[in-house]
Amino acid sequence: MKKSTIITSSILAVVIGAAGVSAAVITSTPPAPLANTQAQQALTEADEVQAVEEGTVVAPASTTEDLLLYLIEEEKLAHDVYTVLGETWGGNTFSNILGSETSHQDQVLNLLNSYGLTDPRSSEIGVFVNPDLQSLYDQLIAQGMTSQAEAYKVGVLIEETDITDLTTAINSTSDATIVATLEKLRSASESHLAAFSKKL
């Protein structure tokens, strides 16, 4: 696979529970699950670069609270990437999907509020508390700015990754409210994926 067309990150997947559950994106054979903690990074910097090139992704989220905090910034990432690429290349695809990404953030925010969690999002485009999401954002923007075709490929990558991540999260929680919300987000991501795929 070429790095220019398959740029993702060592995140954009959800790892839940003490042992952790990792999702792999755009690979035929998913990597083994990795455990993640604040004190111990599962990947070294060199490993992260290799993971990006191979199209594998791992996201830290060991508790329900961690999951929700991660997901809302993940939705912000999609929103911010589509904002920048839409302004750069124009067209209706990015602008049409942009509104949905705002709605997705609102839905996850409702879950954060129900758990009494503080919204971690920055009001600035392209600024993230999670350092892995920050790194991913920078990589996706770099790819998407090279051409309109690459911008649409970034959209495909984001939506394919979201679908995989959300499926993993749905299968890893018994909270009915969270499951219902994530199923709605997954359905929307499937529609977005179809829209971006038609542009390629």
PDB file of C-alpha atoms in Angstrom:
ATOM      1  CA  MET A   1       0.000   0.000   0.000  1.00  0.00           C
ATOM      2  CA  LYS A   2       1.199   3.522  -0.729  1.00  0.00           C
ATOM      3  CA  LYS A   3       1.493   5.842   2.212  1.00  0.00           C
ATOM      4  CA  SER A   4      -0.022   8.686   0.192  1.00  0.00           C
ATOM      5  CA  THR A   5      -3.287   6.819  -0.228  1.00  0.00           C
ATOM      6  CA  ILE A   6      -3.474   4.897   3.032  1.00  0.00           C
ATOM      7  CA  ILE A   7      -2.737   7.363   5.793  1.00  0.00           C
ATOM      8  CA  THR A   8      -4.398   6.695   9.048  1.00  0.00           C
ATOM      9  CA  SER A   9      -2.850   6.523  12.507  1.00  0.00           C
ATOM     10  CA  SER A  10      -2.081   4.482  15.538  1.00  0.00           C
ATOM     11  CA  ILE A  11      -5.451   5.542  16.862  1.00  0.00           C
ATOM     12  CA  LEU A  12      -8.943   5.915  15.298  1.00  0.00           C
ATOM     13  CA  ALA A  13     -10.031   2.611  16.787  1.00  0.00           C
ATOM     14  CA  VAL A  14     -11.463   1.920  20.200  1.00  0.00           C
ATOM     15  CA  VAL A  15      -9.828  -0.131  22.938  1.00  0.00           C
ATOM     16  CA  ILE A  16     -12.120  -0.972  25.827  1.00  0.00           C
ATOM     17  CA  GLY A  17     -11.702  -2.954  29.031  1.00  0.00           C
ATOM     18  CA  ALA A  18      -8.732  -3.918  31.133  1.00  0.00           C
ATOM     19  CA  ALA A  19      -7.230  -6.138  28.464  1.00  0.00           C
ATOM     20  CA  GLY A  20      -8.182  -3.730  25.666  1.00  0.00           C
ATOM     21  CA  VAL A  21      -9.771  -4.390  22.309  1.00  0.00           C
ATOM     22  CA  SER A  22      -8.099  -2.909  19.231  1.00  0.00           C
ATOM     23  CA  ALA A  23      -9.505  -2.466  15.769  1.00  0.00           C
ATOM     24  CA  ALA A  24      -7.540  -2.608  12.543  1.00  0.00           C
ATOM     25  CA  VAL A  25      -8.512  -0.620   9.507  1.00  0.00           C
ATOM     26  CA  ILE A  26      -7.844  -1.286   5.833  1.00  0.00           C
ATOM     27  CA  THR A  27      -5.797  -4.403   6.509  1.00  0.00           C
ATOM     28  CA  SER A  28      -6.723  -7.935   5.616  1.00  0.00           C
ATOM     29  CA  THR A  29      -5.461  -9.310   8.938  1.00  0.00           C
ATOM     30  CA  PRO A  30      -6.140  -7.222  12.085  1.00  0.00           C
ATOM     31  CA  PRO A  31      -3.263  -6.868  14.569  1.00  0.00           C
ATOM     32  CA  ALA A  32      -3.463  -8.517  17.965  1.00  0.00           C
ATOM     33  CA  PRO A  33      -5.239  -6.472  20.688  1.00  0.00           C
ATOM     34  CA  LEU A  34      -3.071  -4.035  22.606  1.00  0.00           C
ATOM     35  CA  ALA A  35      -3.514  -2.831  26.168  1.00  0.00           C
ATOM     36  CA  ASN A  36      -3.206   0.933  26.654  1.00  0.00           C
ATOM     37  CA  THR A  37      -2.648   3.001  29.786  1.00  0.00           C
ATOM     38  CA  GLN A  38      -1.628   6.584  30.446  1.00  0.00           C
ATOM     39  CA  ALA A  39       1.665   5.425  31.944  1.00  0.00           C
ATOM     40  CA  GLN A  40       2.584   2.899  29.225  1.00  0.00           C
ATOM     41  CA  GLN A  41       2.471   3.532  25.476  1.00  0.00           C
ATOM     42  CA  ALA A  42       1.833   0.427  23.412  1.00  0.00           C
ATOM     43  CA  LEU A  43       3.779   1.769  20.443  1.00  0.00           C
ATOM     44  CA  THR A  44       7.133   3.500  20.230  1.00  0.00           C
ATOM     45  CA  GLU A  45       7.459   6.445  17.873  1.00  0.00           C
ATOM     46  CA  ALA A  46       9.046   4.205  15.251  1.00  0.00           C
ATOM     47  CA  ASP A  47       6.279   1.643  15.645  1.00  0.00           C
ATOM     48  CA  GLU A  48       3.661   4.365  15.179  1.00  0.00           C
ATOM     49  CA  VAL A  49       5.225   5.423  11.883  1.00  0.00           C
ATOM     50  CA  GLN A  50       5.207   1.800  10.720  1.00  0.00           C
ATOM     51  CA  ALA A  51       1.598   1.377  11.823  1.00  0.00           C
ATOM     52  CA  VAL A  52       0.570   4.413   9.788  1.00  0.00           C
ATOM     53  CA  GLU A  53       2.318   3.081   6.710  1.00  0.00           C
ATOM     54  CA  GLU A  54       0.717  -0.347   7.101  1.00  0.00           C
ATOM     55  CA  GLY A  55      -2.744   1.089   7.683  1.00  0.00           C
ATOM     56  CA  THR A  56      -3.181  -0.281  11.200  1.00  0.00           C
ATOM     57  CA  VAL A  57      -4.745   1.719  13.996  1.00  0.00           C
ATOM     58  CA  VAL A  58      -5.090   1.490  17.760  1.00  0.00           C
ATOM     59  CA  ALA A  59      -6.996   3.832  20.042  1.00  0.00           C
ATOM     60  CA  PRO A  60      -6.685   4.130  23.823  1.00  0.00           C
ATOM     61  CA  ALA A  61      -9.975   3.852  25.706  1.00  0.00           C
ATOM     62  CA  SER A  62      -9.891   1.595  28.747  1.00  0.00           C
ATOM     63  CA  THR A  63     -13.145   2.697  30.416  1.00  0.00           C
ATOM     64  CA  THR A  64     -16.550   3.947  29.327  1.00  0.00           C
ATOM     65  CA  GLU A  65     -15.514   7.446  30.351  1.00  0.00           C
ATOM     66  CA  ASP A  66     -12.298   7.215  28.322  1.00  0.00           C
ATOM     67  CA  LEU A  67     -14.286   5.904  25.375  1.00  0.00           C
ATOM     68  CA  LEU A  68     -16.695   8.831  25.368  1.00  0.00           C
ATOM     69  CA  LEU A  69     -13.925  11.407  25.749  1.00  0.00           C
ATOM     70  CA  TYR A  70     -12.104   9.815  22.837  1.00  0.00           C
ATOM     71  CA  LEU A  71     -15.169   9.505  20.626  1.00  0.00           C
ATOM     72  CA  ILE A  72     -16.185  13.137  20.864  1.00  0.00           C
ATOM     73  CA  GLU A  73     -12.727  14.272  19.776  1.00  0.00           C
ATOM     74  CA  GLU A  74     -12.759  11.641  17.045  1.00  0.00           C
ATOM     75  CA  GLU A  75     -15.984  13.142  15.718  1.00  0.00           C
ATOM     76  CA  LYS A  76     -14.414  16.591  15.969  1.00  0.00           C
ATOM     77  CA  LEU A  77     -11.490  15.327  13.915  1.00  0.00           C
ATOM     78  CA  ALA A  78     -13.803  14.293  11.077  1.00  0.00           C
ATOM     79  CA  HIS A  79     -15.589  17.643  11.310  1.00  0.00           C
ATOM     80  CA  ASP A  80     -12.353  19.637  11.262  1.00  0.00           C
ATOM     81  CA  VAL A  81     -10.765  17.652   8.431  1.00  0.00           C
ATOM     82  CA  TYR A  82     -13.881  18.024   6.292  1.00  0.00           C
ATOM     83  CA  THR A  83     -14.042  21.733   7.088  1.00  0.00           C
ATOM     84  CA  VAL A  84     -10.490  22.370   5.878  1.00  0.00           C
ATOM     85  CA  LEU A  85     -10.673  20.110   2.835  1.00  0.00           C
ATOM     86  CA  GLY A  86     -14.078  21.477   1.877  1.00  0.00           C
ATOM     87  CA  GLU A  87     -12.771  25.033   1.982  1.00  0.00           C
ATOM     88  CA  THR A  88      -9.759  23.985  -0.083  1.00  0.00           C
ATOM     89  CA  TRP A  89     -11.429  21.931  -2.814  1.00  0.00           C
ATOM     90  CA  GLY A  90     -15.061  23.022  -2.738  1.00  0.00           C
ATOM     91  CA  GLY A  91     -17.889  20.778  -3.870  1.00  0.00           C
ATOM     92  CA  ASN A  92     -20.989  19.659  -2.003  1.00  0.00           C
ATOM     93  CA  THR A  93     -19.744  16.384  -0.556  1.00  0.00           C
ATOM     94  CA  PHE A  94     -17.703  17.828   2.284  1.00  0.00           C
ATOM     95  CA  SER A  95     -20.208  20.566   3.069  1.00  0.00           C
ATOM     96  CA  ASN A  96     -23.145  18.143   3.113  1.00  0.00           C
ATOM     97  CA  ILE A  97     -21.406  15.724   5.465  1.00  0.00           C
ATOM     98  CA  LEU A  98     -20.089  18.519   7.672  1.00  0.00           C
ATOM     99  CA  GLY A  99     -23.487  19.150   9.226  1.00  0.00           C
ATOM    100  CA  SER A 100     -23.795  15.499  10.183  1.00  0.00           C
ATOM    101  CA  GLU A 101     -20.430  15.571  11.926  1.00  0.00           C
ATOM    102  CA  THR A 102     -21.637  18.470  14.053  1.00  0.00           C
ATOM    103  CA  SER A 103     -24.721  16.441  14.963  1.00  0.00           C
ATOM    104  CA  HIS A 104     -22.535  13.444  15.827  1.00  0.00           C
ATOM    105  CA  GLN A 105     -20.573  15.535  18.294  1.00  0.00           C
ATOM    106  CA  ASP A 106     -23.798  16.739  19.900  1.00  0.00           C
ATOM    107  CA  GLN A 107     -24.993  13.168  20.340  1.00  0.00           C
ATOM    108  CA  VAL A 108     -21.766  12.086  22.012  1.00  0.00           C
ATOM    109  CA  LEU A 109     -21.841  15.260  24.126  1.00  0.00           C
ATOM    110  CA  ASN A 110     -25.197  14.137  25.513  1.00  0.00           C
ATOM    111  CA  LEU A 111     -23.534  10.921  26.641  1.00  0.00           C
ATOM    112  CA  LEU A 112     -20.682  12.864  28.244  1.00  0.00           C
ATOM    113  CA  ASN A 113     -23.184  14.981  30.129  1.00  0.00           C
ATOM    114  CA  SER A 114     -24.998  11.896  31.388  1.00  0.00           C
ATOM    115  CA  TYR A 115     -21.725  10.685  32.882  1.00  0.00           C
ATOM    116  CA  GLY A 116     -20.859  14.098  34.302  1.00  0.00           C
ATOM    117  CA  LEU A 117     -17.776  14.393  32.094  1.00  0.00           C
ATOM    118  CA  THR A 118     -16.196  17.667  30.987  1.00  0.00           C
ATOM    119  CA  ASP A 119     -16.171  18.264  27.245  1.00  0.00           C
ATOM    120  CA  PRO A 120     -12.485  18.066  26.177  1.00  0.00           C
ATOM    121  CA  ARG A 121     -12.913  19.714  22.782  1.00  0.00           C
ATOM    122  CA  SER A 122     -11.097  22.853  21.767  1.00  0.00           C
ATOM    123  CA  SER A 123     -13.079  25.513  19.926  1.00  0.00           C
ATOM    124  CA  GLU A 124     -10.204  25.847  17.444  1.00  0.00           C
ATOM    125  CA  ILE A 125     -10.148  23.908  14.194  1.00  0.00           C
ATOM    126  CA  GLY A 126      -7.427  21.262  14.178  1.00  0.00           C
ATOM    127  CA  VAL A 127      -6.624  21.434  17.898  1.00  0.00           C
ATOM    128  CA  PHE A 128      -7.032  18.301  20.030  1.00  0.00           C
ATOM    129  CA  VAL A 129      -6.347  17.318  23.625  1.00  0.00           C
ATOM    130  CA  ASN A 130      -5.581  13.742  22.617  1.00  0.00           C
ATOM    131  CA  PRO A 131      -2.038  13.800  21.155  1.00  0.00           C
ATOM    132  CA  ASP A 132      -2.691  10.804  18.904  1.00  0.00           C
ATOM    133  CA  LEU A 133      -5.722  12.477  17.378  1.00  0.00           C
ATOM    134  CA  GLN A 134      -3.661  15.627  16.912  1.00  0.00           C
ATOM    135  CA  SER A 135      -1.031  13.641  15.036  1.00  0.00           C
ATOM    136  CA  LEU A 136      -3.660  11.909  12.919  1.00  0.00           C
ATOM    137  CA  TYR A 137      -5.332  15.194  12.028  1.00  0.00           C
ATOM    138  CA  ASP A 138      -2.026  16.617  10.809  1.00  0.00           C
ATOM    139  CA  GLN A 139      -1.376  13.539   8.662  1.00  0.00           C
ATOM    140  CA  LEU A 140      -4.832  13.495   7.105  1.00  0.00           C
ATOM    141  CA  ILE A 141      -4.689  17.188   6.270  1.00  0.00           C
ATOM    142  CA  ALA A 142      -1.265  16.721   4.675  1.00  0.00           C
ATOM    143  CA  GLN A 143      -2.641  13.950   2.466  1.00  0.00           C
ATOM    144  CA  GLY A 144      -5.888  15.712   1.628  1.00  0.00           C
ATOM    145  CA  MET A 145      -4.194  18.935   0.589  1.00  0.00           C
ATOM    146  CA  THR A 146      -2.205  17.249  -2.188  1.00  0.00           C
ATOM    147  CA  SER A 147      -5.183  16.873  -4.551  1.00  0.00           C
ATOM    148  CA  GLN A 148      -8.959  16.690  -4.607  1.00  0.00           C
ATOM    149  CA  ALA A 149      -8.776  12.953  -5.259  1.00  0.00           C
ATOM    150  CA  GLU A 150      -6.615  12.488  -2.178  1.00  0.00           C
ATOM    151  CA  ALA A 151      -9.063  14.597  -0.195  1.00  0.00           C
ATOM    152  CA  TYR A 152     -11.873  12.198  -1.096  1.00  0.00           C
ATOM    153  CA  LYS A 153      -9.641   9.254  -0.200  1.00  0.00           C
ATOM    154  CA  VAL A 154      -9.148  10.836   3.222  1.00  0.00           C
ATOM    155  CA  GLY A 155     -12.928  10.953   3.562  1.00  0.00           C
ATOM    156  CA  VAL A 156     -13.166   7.266   2.686  1.00  0.00           C
ATOM    157  CA  LEU A 157     -10.458   6.393   5.205  1.00  0.00           C
ATOM    158  CA  ILE A 158     -12.131   8.348   7.988  1.00  0.00           C
ATOM    159  CA  GLU A 159     -15.544   6.795   7.389  1.00  0.00           C
ATOM    160  CA  GLU A 160     -14.231   3.245   6.989  1.00  0.00           C
ATOM    161  CA  THR A 161     -12.284   3.671  10.195  1.00  0.00           C
ATOM    162  CA  ASP A 162     -15.277   5.100  12.026  1.00  0.00           C
ATOM    163  CA  ILE A 163     -17.435   2.151  10.999  1.00  0.00           C
ATOM    164  CA  THR A 164     -14.858  -0.318  12.292  1.00  0.00           C
ATOM    165  CA  ASP A 165     -14.309   1.629  15.509  1.00  0.00           C
ATOM    166  CA  LEU A 166     -18.003   2.030  16.223  1.00  0.00           C
ATOM    167  CA  THR A 167     -18.675  -1.643  15.589  1.00  0.00           C
ATOM    168  CA  THR A 168     -15.932  -2.570  18.045  1.00  0.00           C
ATOM    169  CA  ALA A 169     -17.326  -0.166  20.626  1.00  0.00           C
ATOM    170  CA  ILE A 170     -20.896  -1.421  20.180  1.00  0.00           C
ATOM    171  CA  ASN A 171     -19.760  -4.995  20.709  1.00  0.00           C
ATOM    172  CA  SER A 172     -17.766  -4.011  23.787  1.00  0.00           C
ATOM    173  CA  THR A 173     -20.358  -2.236  25.928  1.00  0.00           C
ATOM    174  CA  SER A 174     -23.630  -3.284  27.523  1.00  0.00           C
ATOM    175  CA  ASP A 175     -24.874   0.280  28.033  1.00  0.00           C
ATOM    176  CA  ALA A 176     -28.072   0.420  25.974  1.00  0.00           C
ATOM    177  CA  THR A 177     -27.987   4.205  25.580  1.00  0.00           C
ATOM    178  CA  ILE A 178     -24.414   4.192  24.320  1.00  0.00           C
ATOM    179  CA  VAL A 179     -25.153   1.309  21.944  1.00  0.00           C
ATOM    180  CA  ALA A 180     -28.196   3.078  20.493  1.00  0.00           C
ATOM    181  CA  THR A 181     -26.227   6.278  19.928  1.00  0.00           C
ATOM    182  CA  LEU A 182     -23.258   4.536  18.347  1.00  0.00           C
ATOM    183  CA  GLU A 183     -25.506   2.530  16.041  1.00  0.00           C
ATOM    184  CA  LYS A 184     -26.941   5.792  14.714  1.00  0.00           C
ATOM    185  CA  LEU A 185     -23.443   7.164  14.182  1.00  0.00           C
ATOM    186  CA  ARG A 186     -22.387   3.992  12.384  1.00  0.00           C
ATOM    187  CA  SER A 187     -25.380   4.161  10.053  1.00  0.00           C
ATOM    188  CA  ALA A 188     -24.510   7.755   9.185  1.00  0.00           C
ATOM    189  CA  SER A 189     -20.876   6.816   8.566  1.00  0.00           C
ATOM    190  CA  GLU A 190     -22.006   4.135   6.119  1.00  0.00           C
ATOM    191  CA  SER A 191     -23.915   6.788   4.169  1.00  0.00           C
ATOM    192  CA  HIS A 192     -20.918   9.129   4.236  1.00  0.00           C
ATOM    193  CA  LEU A 193     -18.649   6.348   3.002  1.00  0.00           C
ATOM    194  CA  ALA A 194     -20.918   5.774   0.019  1.00  0.00           C
ATOM    195  CA  ALA A 195     -20.886   9.491  -0.803  1.00  0.00           C
ATOM    196  CA  PHE A 196     -17.085   9.736  -0.738  1.00  0.00           C
ATOM    197  CA  SER A 197     -16.635   6.457  -2.629  1.00  0.00           C
ATOM    198  CA  LYS A 198     -18.735   7.771  -5.529  1.00  0.00           C
ATOM    199  CA  LYS A 199     -16.167  10.542  -6.003  1.00  0.00           C
ATOM    200  CA  LEU A 200     -13.309   8.120  -6.651  1.00  0.00           C
TER     201      LEU A 200
END
